[in-house]
Structure formats: C-alpha cells, structure tokens
Short mmCIF file of C-alpha atoms and ligand atoms in Angstrom, two decimals:
data_model
loop_
_atom_site.label_atom_id
_atom_site.label_comp_id
_atom_site.label_asym_id
_atom_site.label_seq_id
_atom_site.Cartn_x
_atom_site.Cartn_y
_atom_site.Cartn_z
CA UNK A 53 113.75 232.27 53.63
CA UNK A 54 113.53 233.36 50.02
CA UNK A 55 116.49 233.07 47.62
CA UNK A 56 118.03 236.52 47.12
CA UNK A 57 118.00 237.97 43.62
CA UNK A 58 121.32 238.79 41.94
CA UNK A 59 119.78 239.56 38.56
CA UNK A 60 116.41 238.32 37.27
CA UNK A 61 116.33 234.50 37.39
CA UNK A 62 119.62 234.27 39.23
CA UNK A 63 119.45 233.97 43.01
CA UNK A 64 121.81 233.65 45.92
CA UNK A 65 121.34 230.65 48.23
CA UNK A 66 124.61 230.74 50.16
CA UNK A 67 125.62 231.53 53.72
CA UNK A 68 128.00 233.89 55.47
CA UNK A 69 130.06 232.34 58.27
CA UNK A 70 130.96 235.10 60.69
CA UNK A 71 132.42 232.71 63.27
CA UNK A 72 134.90 230.82 61.17
CA UNK A 73 138.41 231.83 62.19
CA UNK A 74 140.58 229.26 60.40
CA UNK A 75 140.51 227.61 57.00
CA UNK A 76 142.16 224.25 56.37
CA UNK A 77 143.01 224.34 60.10
CA UNK A 78 145.81 226.69 59.09
CA UNK A 79 144.80 229.97 57.51
CA UNK A 80 143.50 232.80 59.74
CA UNK A 81 140.19 234.28 58.60
CA UNK A 82 140.01 237.69 60.32
CA UNK A 83 136.79 238.55 58.47
CA UNK A 84 135.15 235.11 58.51
CA UNK A 85 134.07 233.78 55.13
CA UNK A 86 131.02 232.87 53.10
CA UNK A 87 129.98 229.84 51.05
CA UNK A 88 128.13 231.14 48.03
CA UNK A 89 125.75 229.04 45.97
CA UNK A 90 123.48 230.26 43.17
CA UNK A 91 120.30 229.20 41.46
CA UNK A 92 119.84 229.88 37.75
CA UNK A 93 116.30 229.48 36.47
CA UNK A 94 115.57 229.11 32.78
CA UNK A 95 112.13 228.70 31.23
CA UNK A 96 112.56 224.94 31.21
CA UNK A 97 115.23 223.94 33.70
CA UNK A 98 116.76 225.09 36.97
CA UNK A 99 120.45 224.74 37.84
CA UNK A 100 122.15 225.04 41.21
CA UNK A 101 125.71 226.30 40.94
CA UNK A 102 127.71 224.68 43.76
CA UNK A 103 126.44 224.08 47.28
CA UNK A 104 127.73 225.13 50.68
CA UNK A 105 129.82 223.94 53.62
CA UNK A 106 127.77 221.19 55.31
CA UNK A 107 127.80 222.91 58.69
CA UNK A 108 125.70 225.67 57.06
CA UNK A 109 123.34 223.23 55.37
CA UNK A 110 120.31 224.50 57.35
CA UNK A 111 120.69 227.83 55.51
CA UNK A 112 120.63 226.11 52.12
CA UNK A 113 117.70 223.96 53.25
CA UNK A 114 115.78 227.10 54.23
CA UNK A 115 116.48 228.78 50.89
CA UNK A 116 115.50 225.69 48.90
CA UNK A 117 112.31 225.09 50.86
CA UNK A 118 110.52 227.27 48.31
CA UNK A 119 112.29 225.71 45.30
CA UNK A 120 110.26 222.72 44.06
CA UNK A 121 112.61 221.57 41.33
CA UNK A 122 116.31 221.49 40.53
CA UNK A 123 117.32 219.82 37.29
CA UNK A 124 121.08 220.26 37.40
CA UNK A 125 123.65 220.64 40.15
CA UNK A 126 126.86 222.12 38.78
CA UNK A 127 129.94 221.31 40.84
CA UNK A 128 132.61 223.80 39.83
CA UNK A 129 135.00 222.58 42.54
CA UNK A 130 135.20 219.45 44.66
CA UNK A 131 136.52 220.98 47.89
CA UNK A 132 133.94 220.29 50.55
CA UNK A 133 133.12 223.91 51.39
CA UNK A 134 131.34 223.91 48.00
CA UNK A 135 130.54 220.28 47.31
CA UNK A 136 129.86 219.04 50.82
CA UNK A 137 126.09 219.55 50.65
CA UNK A 138 125.68 217.93 47.21
CA UNK A 139 124.59 214.56 48.68
CA UNK A 140 121.74 216.27 50.54
CA UNK A 141 120.69 218.21 47.40
CA UNK A 142 120.65 215.02 45.31
CA UNK A 143 118.56 213.30 47.93
CA UNK A 144 116.07 216.18 48.03
CA UNK A 145 115.97 216.45 44.23
CA UNK A 146 116.47 212.85 43.00
CA UNK A 147 115.82 213.84 39.39
CA UNK A 148 118.71 216.34 39.42
CA UNK A 149 121.75 215.54 37.34
CA UNK A 150 125.17 216.30 38.79
CA UNK A 151 127.51 218.03 36.30
CA UNK A 152 131.24 218.52 36.75
CA UNK A 153 134.47 218.67 34.84
CA UNK A 154 135.90 215.31 33.76
CA UNK A 155 138.68 215.31 36.39
CA UNK A 156 136.12 216.13 39.09
CA UNK A 157 134.16 212.90 38.61
CA UNK A 158 136.60 210.68 40.44
CA UNK A 159 137.35 213.41 42.97
CA UNK A 160 133.67 213.78 43.86
CA UNK A 161 133.58 210.02 44.30
CA UNK A 162 136.71 210.08 46.48
CA UNK A 163 135.67 212.96 48.71
CA UNK A 164 131.91 212.53 48.95
CA UNK A 165 131.38 208.86 48.20
CA UNK A 166 129.23 209.72 45.18
CA UNK A 167 128.79 207.16 42.42
CA UNK A 168 130.84 208.45 39.44
CA UNK A 169 128.39 206.70 37.09
CA UNK A 170 125.78 209.21 38.20
CA UNK A 171 127.93 212.24 37.42
CA UNK A 172 127.94 213.67 33.90
CA UNK A 173 131.21 215.27 32.90
CA UNK A 174 130.74 218.37 30.78
CA UNK A 175 133.32 219.27 28.17
CA UNK A 176 135.38 222.43 28.22
CA UNK A 177 133.31 225.05 26.39
CA UNK A 178 130.11 222.95 26.43
CA UNK A 179 126.83 224.88 26.60
CA UNK A 180 123.69 223.94 28.48
CA UNK A 181 120.42 225.63 27.55
CA UNK A 182 118.05 226.02 30.48
CA UNK A 183 115.49 227.83 28.31
CA UNK A 184 116.56 231.38 27.64
CA UNK A 185 119.49 231.00 30.03
CA UNK A 186 122.63 229.39 28.70
CA UNK A 187 125.39 228.05 30.89
CA UNK A 188 128.83 227.67 29.36
CA UNK A 189 131.35 225.52 31.24
CA UNK A 190 134.92 226.75 31.10
CA UNK A 191 137.68 224.54 32.42
CA UNK A 192 139.88 226.67 34.64
CA UNK A 193 142.23 224.09 36.16
CA UNK A 194 144.34 224.74 39.24
CA UNK A 195 142.35 227.60 40.65
CA UNK A 196 143.13 225.97 42.91
CA UNK A 197 142.58 222.22 42.46
CA UNK A 198 143.18 220.28 39.24
CA UNK A 199 139.48 219.83 38.50
CA UNK A 200 138.25 223.40 38.94
CA UNK A 201 136.00 224.94 36.33
CA UNK A 202 134.01 228.15 36.01
CA UNK A 203 130.46 228.52 34.74
CA UNK A 204 129.50 231.46 32.53
CA UNK A 205 125.91 232.59 32.17
CA UNK A 206 125.92 233.97 28.66
CA UNK A 207 122.75 236.13 28.70
CA UNK A 208 123.83 237.96 31.86
CA UNK A 209 127.57 237.87 31.10
CA UNK A 210 127.98 236.54 34.61
CA UNK A 211 130.95 234.39 35.58
CA UNK A 212 130.50 231.96 38.46
CA UNK A 213 134.17 231.60 39.28
CA UNK A 214 134.04 229.48 42.46
CA UNK A 215 137.25 230.03 44.49
CA UNK A 216 138.91 232.09 41.77
CA UNK A 217 138.49 235.86 42.47
CA UNK A 218 137.03 235.03 45.88
CA UNK A 219 137.74 236.55 49.25
CA UNK A 220 137.20 235.35 52.77
CA UNK A 221 134.62 237.88 53.94
CA UNK A 222 131.44 237.22 55.86
CA UNK A 223 128.85 239.89 55.10
CA UNK A 224 125.13 240.22 54.68
CA UNK A 225 125.56 242.49 51.66
CA UNK A 226 125.97 240.47 48.48
CA UNK A 227 127.65 243.00 46.21
CA UNK A 228 130.73 245.10 46.04
CA UNK A 229 131.13 247.84 43.45
CA UNK A 230 134.60 247.60 42.00
CA UNK A 231 137.22 245.69 43.93
CA UNK A 232 139.16 248.36 45.76
CA UNK A 233 137.31 247.95 49.04
CA UNK A 234 137.97 244.22 49.17
CA UNK A 235 141.35 244.18 47.48
CA UNK A 236 143.24 243.39 50.70
CA UNK A 237 140.97 240.45 51.50
CA UNK A 238 141.07 239.26 47.89
CA UNK A 239 144.87 239.50 47.91
CA UNK A 240 145.04 237.52 51.15
CA UNK A 241 142.86 234.88 49.50
CA UNK A 242 144.96 234.85 46.32
CA UNK A 243 148.16 234.59 48.37
CA UNK A 244 147.00 231.66 50.44
CA UNK A 245 145.13 229.67 47.82
CA UNK A 246 146.12 230.67 44.30
CA UNK A 247 149.76 231.83 44.48
CA UNK A 248 151.22 228.30 44.29
CA UNK A 249 149.53 227.99 40.88
CA UNK A 250 150.49 231.43 39.60
CA UNK A 251 151.43 230.20 36.14
CA UNK A 252 148.16 228.37 35.58
CA UNK A 253 146.24 231.36 36.94
CA UNK A 254 148.00 233.39 34.24
CA UNK A 255 146.84 230.87 31.62
CA UNK A 256 143.27 231.01 32.91
CA UNK A 257 143.32 234.82 32.81
CA UNK A 258 144.43 234.56 29.20
CA UNK A 259 141.65 232.07 28.51
CA UNK A 260 138.92 234.44 29.70
CA UNK A 261 140.44 237.64 28.37
CA UNK A 262 137.96 237.95 25.51
CA UNK A 263 134.97 236.93 27.57
CA UNK A 264 132.60 239.78 28.19
CA UNK A 265 132.10 239.77 31.96
CA UNK A 266 129.60 242.09 33.63
CA UNK A 267 129.49 240.32 36.98
CA UNK A 268 131.75 237.88 38.81
CA UNK A 269 129.99 235.77 41.41
CA UNK A 270 132.66 233.82 43.33
CA UNK A 271 131.97 231.17 45.92
CA UNK A 272 133.54 233.16 48.76
CA UNK A 273 133.01 236.84 49.47
CA UNK A 274 131.04 239.48 47.62
CA UNK A 275 129.86 239.54 44.03
CA UNK A 276 131.70 242.03 41.82
CA UNK A 277 129.42 244.37 39.92
CA UNK A 278 132.43 245.89 38.18
CA UNK A 279 134.93 243.07 37.87
CA UNK A 280 137.60 244.96 35.91
CA UNK A 281 139.66 245.91 38.94
CA UNK A 282 139.73 242.41 40.47
CA UNK A 283 140.78 240.96 37.11
CA UNK A 284 143.50 243.60 36.84
CA UNK A 285 144.58 242.85 40.42
CA UNK A 286 144.97 239.19 39.48
CA UNK A 287 147.06 240.22 36.47
CA UNK A 288 149.31 242.26 38.75
CA UNK A 289 149.66 239.57 41.39
CA UNK A 290 150.50 236.87 38.86
CA UNK A 291 152.90 239.05 36.86
CA UNK A 292 156.38 237.57 36.66
CA UNK A 293 158.12 240.76 37.77
CA UNK A 294 158.34 241.18 41.54
CA UNK A 295 158.22 244.49 43.35
CA UNK A 296 161.09 246.32 45.01
CA UNK A 297 160.29 244.74 48.37
CA UNK A 298 162.00 242.49 50.88
CA UNK A 299 160.13 240.18 53.25
CA UNK A 300 161.87 239.21 56.49
CA UNK A 301 160.27 236.41 58.51
CA UNK A 302 162.22 236.52 61.77
CA UNK A 303 162.24 235.50 65.39
CA UNK A 304 164.64 236.34 68.20
CA UNK A 305 165.22 234.64 71.55
CA UNK A 306 167.60 237.00 73.38
CA UNK A 307 167.81 239.95 70.99
CA UNK A 308 170.84 239.16 68.81
CA UNK A 309 168.88 238.24 65.69
CA UNK A 310 166.55 241.18 66.28
CA UNK A 311 169.51 243.59 66.25
CA UNK A 312 170.56 242.17 62.88
CA UNK A 313 167.02 242.42 61.51
CA UNK A 314 166.69 246.03 62.68
CA UNK A 315 170.00 246.90 61.03
CA UNK A 316 169.00 245.27 57.76
CA UNK A 317 165.59 246.96 57.74
CA UNK A 318 167.22 250.36 58.32
CA UNK A 319 169.84 249.89 55.63
CA UNK A 320 167.34 248.62 53.06
CA UNK A 321 164.92 251.48 53.72
CA UNK A 322 167.81 253.97 53.42
CA UNK A 323 168.53 252.46 50.01
CA UNK A 324 164.96 252.84 48.74
CA UNK A 325 163.58 249.34 49.33
CA UNK A 326 160.27 248.61 51.06
CA UNK A 327 160.61 246.05 53.82
CA UNK A 328 158.01 243.80 55.44
CA UNK A 329 159.38 242.22 58.62
CA UNK A 330 157.24 239.58 60.37
CA UNK A 331 158.00 238.41 63.88
CA UNK A 332 157.00 234.78 63.53
CA UNK A 333 156.22 234.56 67.24
CA UNK A 334 153.09 236.62 66.64
CA UNK A 335 152.72 237.12 62.87
CA UNK A 336 149.45 236.63 61.00
CA UNK A 337 150.63 234.19 58.35
CA UNK A 338 148.00 235.54 55.98
CA UNK A 339 149.77 238.92 56.04
CA UNK A 340 153.09 237.18 55.49
CA UNK A 341 151.59 235.36 52.52
CA UNK A 342 150.28 238.68 51.12
CA UNK A 343 153.74 240.25 51.37
CA UNK A 344 155.22 237.24 49.59
CA UNK A 345 152.98 237.88 46.57
CA UNK A 346 155.17 240.77 45.43
CA UNK A 347 158.56 240.42 47.15
CA UNK A 348 161.74 240.25 45.10
CA UNK A 349 163.79 239.04 48.07
CA UNK A 350 163.13 236.96 51.20
CA UNK A 351 165.52 237.09 54.14
CA UNK A 352 164.93 234.43 56.78
CA UNK A 353 166.27 235.53 60.16
CA UNK A 354 166.64 232.93 62.90
CA UNK A 355 168.51 232.29 66.10
CA UNK A 356 169.82 228.80 66.75
CA UNK A 357 167.91 226.56 69.14
CA UNK A 358 170.29 223.84 70.39
CA UNK A 359 171.90 222.96 67.05
CA UNK A 360 169.37 224.12 64.46
CA UNK A 361 167.21 227.02 63.28
CA UNK A 362 164.41 228.27 65.48
CA UNK A 363 161.35 226.21 64.42
CA UNK A 364 159.19 229.29 63.89
CA UNK A 365 161.45 230.44 61.08
CA UNK A 366 161.54 226.90 59.74
CA UNK A 367 157.75 227.22 59.62
CA UNK A 368 158.14 230.33 57.45
CA UNK A 369 160.38 228.37 55.07
CA UNK A 370 157.82 225.58 54.87
CA UNK A 371 155.09 228.14 54.18
CA UNK A 372 157.16 229.82 51.43
CA UNK A 373 157.85 226.40 49.89
CA UNK A 374 154.11 225.72 49.86
CA UNK A 375 153.13 229.10 48.41
CA UNK A 376 155.91 229.23 45.78
CA UNK A 377 156.17 233.02 45.57
CA UNK A 378 157.87 234.71 42.62
CA UNK A 379 160.82 235.98 44.75
CA UNK A 380 164.14 235.90 42.92
CA UNK A 381 166.61 236.16 45.81
CA UNK A 382 166.96 234.83 49.34
CA UNK A 383 169.34 235.17 52.23
CA UNK A 384 169.62 233.89 55.78
CA UNK A 385 170.78 235.86 58.77
CA UNK A 386 170.83 235.05 62.48
CA UNK A 387 172.83 234.07 65.51
CA UNK A 388 174.12 231.08 67.43
CA UNK A 389 175.76 230.12 70.68
CA UNK A 390 177.85 227.08 69.86
CA UNK A 391 176.49 225.44 66.68
CA UNK A 392 176.88 227.61 63.60
CA UNK A 393 175.23 225.54 60.86
CA UNK A 394 171.84 227.28 60.99
CA UNK A 395 172.13 228.99 57.56
CA UNK A 396 172.99 225.74 55.79
CA UNK A 397 170.05 224.01 57.44
CA UNK A 398 167.59 226.76 56.45
CA UNK A 399 168.98 226.77 52.91
CA UNK A 400 168.61 222.99 52.67
CA UNK A 401 164.96 223.35 53.71
CA UNK A 402 164.26 225.77 50.82
CA UNK A 403 163.51 222.89 48.50
CA UNK A 404 160.90 224.54 46.29
CA UNK A 405 161.90 228.20 46.10
CA UNK A 406 163.66 228.97 42.83
CA UNK A 407 165.88 231.73 44.16
CA UNK A 408 169.43 232.92 43.84
CA UNK A 409 171.00 232.58 47.26
CA UNK A 410 172.71 235.72 48.50
CA UNK A 411 175.42 235.53 51.19
CA UNK A 412 174.30 234.57 54.69
CA UNK A 413 175.29 236.46 57.83
CA UNK A 414 175.54 234.62 61.14
CA UNK A 415 176.75 236.14 64.42
CA UNK A 416 178.14 234.29 67.45
CA UNK A 417 176.15 235.72 70.32
CA UNK A 418 175.63 239.46 70.14
CA UNK A 419 176.38 240.87 66.68
CA UNK A 420 179.82 242.54 66.60
CA UNK A 421 180.77 245.48 64.36
CA UNK A 422 182.00 243.05 61.70
CA UNK A 423 178.63 241.28 61.73
CA UNK A 424 176.77 244.55 61.32
CA UNK A 425 179.09 245.52 58.46
CA UNK A 426 178.21 242.19 56.85
CA UNK A 427 174.53 243.11 57.18
CA UNK A 428 175.27 246.45 55.48
CA UNK A 429 177.03 244.56 52.69
CA UNK A 430 174.02 242.27 52.34
CA UNK A 431 171.80 245.36 51.97
CA UNK A 432 174.13 246.59 49.21
CA UNK A 433 173.95 243.20 47.48
CA UNK A 434 170.15 243.22 47.61
CA UNK A 435 170.12 246.72 46.11
CA UNK A 436 172.42 245.57 43.31
CA UNK A 437 170.23 242.52 42.62
CA UNK A 438 167.03 244.56 42.57
CA UNK A 439 168.69 246.96 40.10
CA UNK A 440 169.83 244.01 38.00
CA UNK A 441 166.23 242.82 37.52
CA UNK A 442 164.94 246.34 36.97
CA UNK A 443 162.76 246.81 40.03
CA UNK A 444 164.90 249.56 41.64
FE1 LIG B 1182 136.55 227.32 48.70
FE2 LIG B 1182 138.91 225.37 47.38
O1 LIG B 1182 137.42 225.73 48.38
#
C-alpha cells in the first residue's frame, strides 16, 4: 500500500476506523473515526508526524513497507490513539529520533514506557529543516492535554494540528473543501474534547491568528483544504457569549417531571428561546454536549428515586461538570413522592459549573396548577436573564 499524497512530499499514512463506536469507553462515535499520520519528506530527512491507534498498526506497517528511512518521529500528542504505535516505529527505524514538546517527554515515558533520555524536546517555535521542507513546532497546550503541540510545515503553509480541529469521521476520502459539511461532527468533537479547555483554546487561536494556513491536517477526520470556516467555527464555539438557548437534560418515571418539562419547553419557545430537551434515558450524550457548547441556561429535570435525584440526571450533571460549558444560569425542576430534597442534591453536585442558580420548581406527585404557574414564572425569569446578558 503506497502512502497517499496530500501535497508533493507530504503523504497520508493513517487509517479510518469504521467500526469504532465509542471513544474513551464513553463518547458515542456515530461516524466512526480515523487516526491520521503523515510523512513529510525533505531532500535530506524524512519526518513522521504522529502514529496511529495500535489496533490499526497493520495499516501503518503496510504504508511504511515502501518507506526505507524515517529520521524523525514527531509526537504532537501523547494520547495513545496517536502515540501508541511509536514503539513499533522506533523499532523499525532505530536511527529515528523522537521529538515532542517538553511536557510530553515524561508523559510518553509514563504512557508508553519509552526512555525519556531518548526523546528530544523541541522548543516552542523551534524550526527543523528537512531539506527544503521546514517544520515549525508550535506549543498549543490543552488541546486537549497539557503537552499538546502543533507542527507547521512552512513551505506548504500546512498545519498538522493533531486533535485540535479534528472530527470523528471514518472516510476513505482524505479532504473536505471548507468545513460546512463536517461542522456538526467537528462541533461534536469540540464539545466532547476541547470545551473543558475553552479559555486555552481561545489563547491558541490567538497564537496562530497571524499564521498563514492553507491546509489543516488534523489527526482525526478529513483534511481541510479551506480552513477558514473551521477556524471561524472554533472562534464562535469558544466565544464567551452564549446563545439564546436552554438545554434541558431530563428523565421521567411516571410522567410528572415530563409534564413540567413540556410546560417549560412550551413557555420558553413562546418567549423566543430555542430549547434543546434531552431525555437522558435514550439521549446521545454527544448531542447533549453539542447543545451545551452554546447554551445560556441549563435546566436539569429529575424525578426522585427513593430519596434522591434520578441517577440519569445526575449523570448529566457530572457530564456538564466535566465539559465546563459557558452557560450562565441553571435551574432544577422535577417531582417527588415523599422526599423533597432533590433540587438541593442536584445543586450540590454542580461543583464546577459557574452559574447563577435560578429558582427551582419541585412538585409532589403530579404537578398542580401552582406548580405549572411556577414553571411559567421560571420561564419568565430565564427570559429576563437572557435579556440581561444581551442574548435575547
Ligand atoms: Fe485523538 Fe487526544 O487523542
């Protein structure tokens, strides 16, 4: 199998994974994923940019069968879907030097058992001349691990961004023109992987703003031939101002909480707010994560199981804590039979979200007219808060 040309002297040696359905044993991958690796060949030296998930190593082996020499292996990111095949590459090419960011040295040792003495840390901004092809290493921390860096091929104005700007898509086509056709998948990827580090993503966007970029070759999903729209999408997603939207992760056991959710959805829509309800009994948590990227308000809606919140809504709180969305407001609604402390327990679990807590509404059994009026009042409060921050 011959390496596939991206531009002259730059080749693709990665692998699509059509069968992978979960990442990190957590995140649904409806479109599979890919593990992209690239060869850059100068007149004098050859560099391999990242490797691939070890379970796809036979694909990399087949590509490299026709490659007699690799002088440098660049590890932009230590997570094993990119670094996991480095030990095999170093065994096949014993003269190759492994390059990484400084923080990656110990991480590569921790995760792969590599000898840190054999890894050369490159400095932020350092250049490496391969002979007519110049790699520039740009530290881009926290996209999405502390050690992540990007590699810029100056002559081609090509940014190897690793996870940053990636998308979980398995495809045989290598390129996408513009980003519109993969924006949903790229947003899902951003939401699940990058959103917790939104502020550092902003800083990294600022860092590359003057870099002339003709191509972005991430380590998951297609290569962008016109990267402007994916860069702009990242600017939008990381912007501090949320949208005029409300996300409602909910679950209902006997219908009471569902009645309250339906009432709230109706009242919010009547007042000009977009609402994204997710029944946690069946929701795709990737879609929930995507909705959390923009939401100004999150309303958790849970019935009470025994004496506490339904665990599926607790799961949504844990997910929101992990993803740290930019939401400004939160509320809790739901129902109970005999133990009415559910809202306090959900609120106590919101340990990471920096939100203003709006009044909770909890109904004993079926919601009564007064409960539904309280839901209407909550809708009015949300409208007022969205107006206050200028999104409605
Ligand atoms: Fe694609 Fe963070 O690994």
